[in-house]
XYZ file of C-alpha atoms in Angstrom:
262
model
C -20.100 -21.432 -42.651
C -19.426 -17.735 -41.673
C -19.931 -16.865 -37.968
C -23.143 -14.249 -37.282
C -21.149 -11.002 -35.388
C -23.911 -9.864 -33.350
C -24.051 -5.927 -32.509
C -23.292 -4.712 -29.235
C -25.949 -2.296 -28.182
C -24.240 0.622 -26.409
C -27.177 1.993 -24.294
C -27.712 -1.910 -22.813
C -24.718 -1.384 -20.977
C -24.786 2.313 -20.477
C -24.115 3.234 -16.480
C -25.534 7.020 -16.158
C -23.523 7.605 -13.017
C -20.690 6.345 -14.305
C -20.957 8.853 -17.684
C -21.301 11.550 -15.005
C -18.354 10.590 -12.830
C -16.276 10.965 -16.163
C -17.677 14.224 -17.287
C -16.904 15.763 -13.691
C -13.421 14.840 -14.069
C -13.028 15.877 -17.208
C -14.712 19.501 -16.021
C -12.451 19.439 -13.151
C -9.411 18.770 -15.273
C -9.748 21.712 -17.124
C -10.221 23.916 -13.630
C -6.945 23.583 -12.026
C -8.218 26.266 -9.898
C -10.950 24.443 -8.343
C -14.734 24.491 -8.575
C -17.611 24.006 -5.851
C -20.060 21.089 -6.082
C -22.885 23.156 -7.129
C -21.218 25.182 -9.860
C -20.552 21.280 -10.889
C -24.005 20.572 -10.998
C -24.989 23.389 -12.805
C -22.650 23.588 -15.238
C -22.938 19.429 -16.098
C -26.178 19.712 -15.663
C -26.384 16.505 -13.219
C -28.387 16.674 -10.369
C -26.947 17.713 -6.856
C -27.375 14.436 -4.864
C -25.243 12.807 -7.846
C -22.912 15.465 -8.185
C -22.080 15.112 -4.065
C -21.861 11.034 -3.795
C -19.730 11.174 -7.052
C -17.324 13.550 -5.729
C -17.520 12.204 -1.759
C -16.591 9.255 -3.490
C -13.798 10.668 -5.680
C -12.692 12.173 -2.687
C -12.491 9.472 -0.403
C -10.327 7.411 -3.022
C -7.748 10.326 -2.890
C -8.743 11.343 -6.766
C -10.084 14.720 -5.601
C -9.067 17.674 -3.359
C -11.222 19.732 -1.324
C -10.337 23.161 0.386
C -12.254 23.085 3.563
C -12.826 27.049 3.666
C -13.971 27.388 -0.225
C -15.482 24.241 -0.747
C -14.164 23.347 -3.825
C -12.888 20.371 -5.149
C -10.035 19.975 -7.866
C -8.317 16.828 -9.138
C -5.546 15.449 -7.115
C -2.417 14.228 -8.588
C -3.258 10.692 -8.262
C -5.016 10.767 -11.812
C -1.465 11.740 -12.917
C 0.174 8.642 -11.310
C -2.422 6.195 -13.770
C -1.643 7.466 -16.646
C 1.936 7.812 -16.125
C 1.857 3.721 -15.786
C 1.121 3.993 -19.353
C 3.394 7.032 -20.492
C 6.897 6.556 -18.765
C 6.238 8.518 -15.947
C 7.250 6.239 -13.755
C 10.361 5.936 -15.674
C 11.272 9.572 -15.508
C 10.504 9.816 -11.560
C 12.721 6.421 -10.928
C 15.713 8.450 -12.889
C 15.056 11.642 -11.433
C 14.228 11.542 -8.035
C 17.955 10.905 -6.730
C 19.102 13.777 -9.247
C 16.902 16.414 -7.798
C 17.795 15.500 -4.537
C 21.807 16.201 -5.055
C 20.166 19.346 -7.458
C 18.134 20.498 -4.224
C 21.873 19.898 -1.996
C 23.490 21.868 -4.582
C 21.043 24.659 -4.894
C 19.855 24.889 -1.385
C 16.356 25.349 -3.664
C 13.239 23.197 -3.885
C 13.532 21.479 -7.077
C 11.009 19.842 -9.409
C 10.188 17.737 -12.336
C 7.451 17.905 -14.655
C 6.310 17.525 -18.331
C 3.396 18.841 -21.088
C 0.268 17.141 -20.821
C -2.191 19.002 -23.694
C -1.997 22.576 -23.564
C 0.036 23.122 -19.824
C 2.642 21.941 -17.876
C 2.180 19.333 -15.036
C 4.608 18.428 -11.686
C 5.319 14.953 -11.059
C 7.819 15.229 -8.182
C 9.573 17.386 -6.302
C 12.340 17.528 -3.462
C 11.626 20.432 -1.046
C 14.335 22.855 0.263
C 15.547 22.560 3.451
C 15.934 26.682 4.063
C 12.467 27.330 6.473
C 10.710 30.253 3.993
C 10.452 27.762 0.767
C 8.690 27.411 -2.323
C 6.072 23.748 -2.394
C 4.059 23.057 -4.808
C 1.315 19.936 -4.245
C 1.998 16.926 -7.120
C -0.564 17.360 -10.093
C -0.247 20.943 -9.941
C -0.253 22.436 -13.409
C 0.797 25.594 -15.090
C 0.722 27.600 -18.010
C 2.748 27.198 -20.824
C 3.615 31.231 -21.448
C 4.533 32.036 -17.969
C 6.196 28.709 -16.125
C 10.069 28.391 -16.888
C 9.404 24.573 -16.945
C 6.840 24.895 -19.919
C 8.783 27.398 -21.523
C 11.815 25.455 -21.876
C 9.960 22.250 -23.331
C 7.989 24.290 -25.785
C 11.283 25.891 -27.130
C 12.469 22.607 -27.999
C 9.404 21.212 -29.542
C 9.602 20.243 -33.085
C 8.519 23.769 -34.828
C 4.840 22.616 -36.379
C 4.225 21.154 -32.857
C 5.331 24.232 -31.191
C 3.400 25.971 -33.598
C 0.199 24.361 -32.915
C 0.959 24.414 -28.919
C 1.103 28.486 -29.331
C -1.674 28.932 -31.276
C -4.050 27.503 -28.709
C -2.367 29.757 -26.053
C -4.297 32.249 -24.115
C -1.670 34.350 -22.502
C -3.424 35.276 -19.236
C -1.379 38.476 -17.292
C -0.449 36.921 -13.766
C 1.835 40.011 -12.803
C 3.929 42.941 -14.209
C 6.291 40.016 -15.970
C 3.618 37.537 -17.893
C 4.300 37.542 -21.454
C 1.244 38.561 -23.063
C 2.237 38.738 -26.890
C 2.654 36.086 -29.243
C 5.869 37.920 -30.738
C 7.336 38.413 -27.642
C 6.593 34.809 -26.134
C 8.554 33.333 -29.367
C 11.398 35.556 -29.146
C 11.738 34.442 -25.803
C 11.865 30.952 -27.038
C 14.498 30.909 -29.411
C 16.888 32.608 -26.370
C 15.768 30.130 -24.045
C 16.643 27.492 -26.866
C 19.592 29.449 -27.744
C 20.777 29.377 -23.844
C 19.802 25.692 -23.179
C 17.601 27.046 -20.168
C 14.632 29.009 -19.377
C 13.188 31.426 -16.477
C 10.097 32.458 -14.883
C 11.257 36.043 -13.221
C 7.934 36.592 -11.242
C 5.609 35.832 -14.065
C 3.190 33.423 -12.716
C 3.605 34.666 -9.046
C 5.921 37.934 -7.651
C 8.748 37.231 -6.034
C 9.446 33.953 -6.966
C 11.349 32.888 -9.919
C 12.347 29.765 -11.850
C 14.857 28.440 -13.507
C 14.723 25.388 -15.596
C 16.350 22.973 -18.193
C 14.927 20.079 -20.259
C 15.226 16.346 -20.494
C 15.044 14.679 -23.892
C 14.477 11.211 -24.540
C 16.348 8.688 -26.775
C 15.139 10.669 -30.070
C 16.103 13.958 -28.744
C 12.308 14.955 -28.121
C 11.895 17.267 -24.696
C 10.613 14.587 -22.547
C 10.215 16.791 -19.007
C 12.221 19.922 -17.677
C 13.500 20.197 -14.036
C 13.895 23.184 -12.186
C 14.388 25.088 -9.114
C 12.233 27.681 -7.749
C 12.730 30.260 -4.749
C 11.931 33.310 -3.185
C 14.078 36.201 -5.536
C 16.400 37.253 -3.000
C 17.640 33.598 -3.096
C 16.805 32.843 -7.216
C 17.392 36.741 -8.076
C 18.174 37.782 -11.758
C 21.686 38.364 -11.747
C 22.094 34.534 -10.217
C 19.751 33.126 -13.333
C 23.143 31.778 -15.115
C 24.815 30.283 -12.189
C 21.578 28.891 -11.435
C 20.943 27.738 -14.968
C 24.328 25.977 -15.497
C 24.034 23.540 -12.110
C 20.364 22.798 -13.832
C 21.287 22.193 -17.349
C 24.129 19.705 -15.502
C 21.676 17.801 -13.879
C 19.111 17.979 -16.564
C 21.711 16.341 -19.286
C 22.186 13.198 -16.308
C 18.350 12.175 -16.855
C 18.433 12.513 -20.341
C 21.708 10.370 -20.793
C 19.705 7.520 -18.489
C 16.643 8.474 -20.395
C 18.375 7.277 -23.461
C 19.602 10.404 -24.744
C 23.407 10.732 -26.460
């Protein structure tokens, strides 16, 4: 005798306020920049009292930001550290963390690691400098594939139809003098920085500070993360890119041997 499968009804067990929660993180993860509590409630069309105990509550659990002078809220990098317990991001900070300390010893430089999450670049640790006029960036912090020498130098060694479909969904926003804005001219600077092993930011994203950054691949030879250090430019200044790069690629090539890579 066959067993009668009865059909779940979705809207029985349909919480409103939890649907809402959702959709404002999902509108706040694609605002890096950060957005008030009203503009929320406009844009998701949820009413205000909602919008405020949803994010009060967010922010009280450490998932959300707040800038007490704007007002506006932005996710925090705690989101990050959840999904990394189901993406090896846990792994990659337990095999990098002592590595970008000796990098930061070397370099004198705050240094990072991060890795592509959808269409930008995301930090998951960091080791500040020790010099007092330094470069910190908060964890969760993301940044844009065309500019950030950490993004560039993953999506250089992305498999070319990935890469592909990575660029095409580009917009190359001008930051400064320096931001690529051309699609020929951000895939020329690709190949060198695949060519090279490394890849720079020279003020693109923010002037006067520059990156420079290697990657990490994993076991299959797939660019995992990058790591990189980042300064002021009369520290990090362009005619100290290749010293710079070669102490990065060095550490970059010890997390990928412990991430597996030969």
């Amino acid at each position: 005798m066959k067993k009668k499968t009865a059909a779940i009804d979705t809207n029985r067990y349909h919480v409103p306020n939890l649907e809402r929660a959702i959709k404002i993180v999902e509108y706040l993860a694609d605002r890096p920049e950060g957005i008030t509590m009203s503009d929320v409630s406009v844009a998701l069309q949820i009413p205000k009292n909602s919008a405020f105990r949803i994010l009060n509550t967010l922010l009280a659990y450490g998932y959300v930001l707040r800038d007490e002078k704007t007002q506006q809220f932005r996710l925090s990098g705690k989101f990050l550290g959840l999904g990394g317990r189901g993406t090896g991001a846990e792994q990659l900070l337990e095999n990098s963390i002592d590595v970008l300390r000796r990098l930061r010893d070397e370099t004198g430089e705050t240094t990072l690691v991060g890795r592509l999450i959808d269409r930008e670049g995301v930090v998951l640790g960091q080791v500040a400098s020790n010099h007092p006029i330094k470069v910190l960036v908060e964890l969760g912090t993301r940044f844009p594939l065309h500019v950030a020498a950490p993004a560039k130098i993953m999506l250089a060694y992305l498999p070319p139809a990935e890469q592909e479909r990575l660029i095409a969904k580009l917009t190359l926003k001008k930051y400064t003098n320096r931001t690529i804005t051309s699609i020929k001219k951000l895939k020329s600077t690709l190949k060198a920085s695949c060519d090279l092993g490394y890849a720079v930011d020279w003020g693109e994203e923010v002037e006067g500070i520059n990156c420079v950054a290697a990657p990490i691949f994993d076991h299959s030879g797939y660019p995992i993360a990058s790591i990189w250090v980042t300064g002021p430019e009369p520290r990090i200044g362009h005619q100290q890119f290749d010293k710079f790069a070669e102490i990065v690629k060095k550490h970059a090539a010890e997390i990928s041997s412990r991430m597996g890579y030969v």
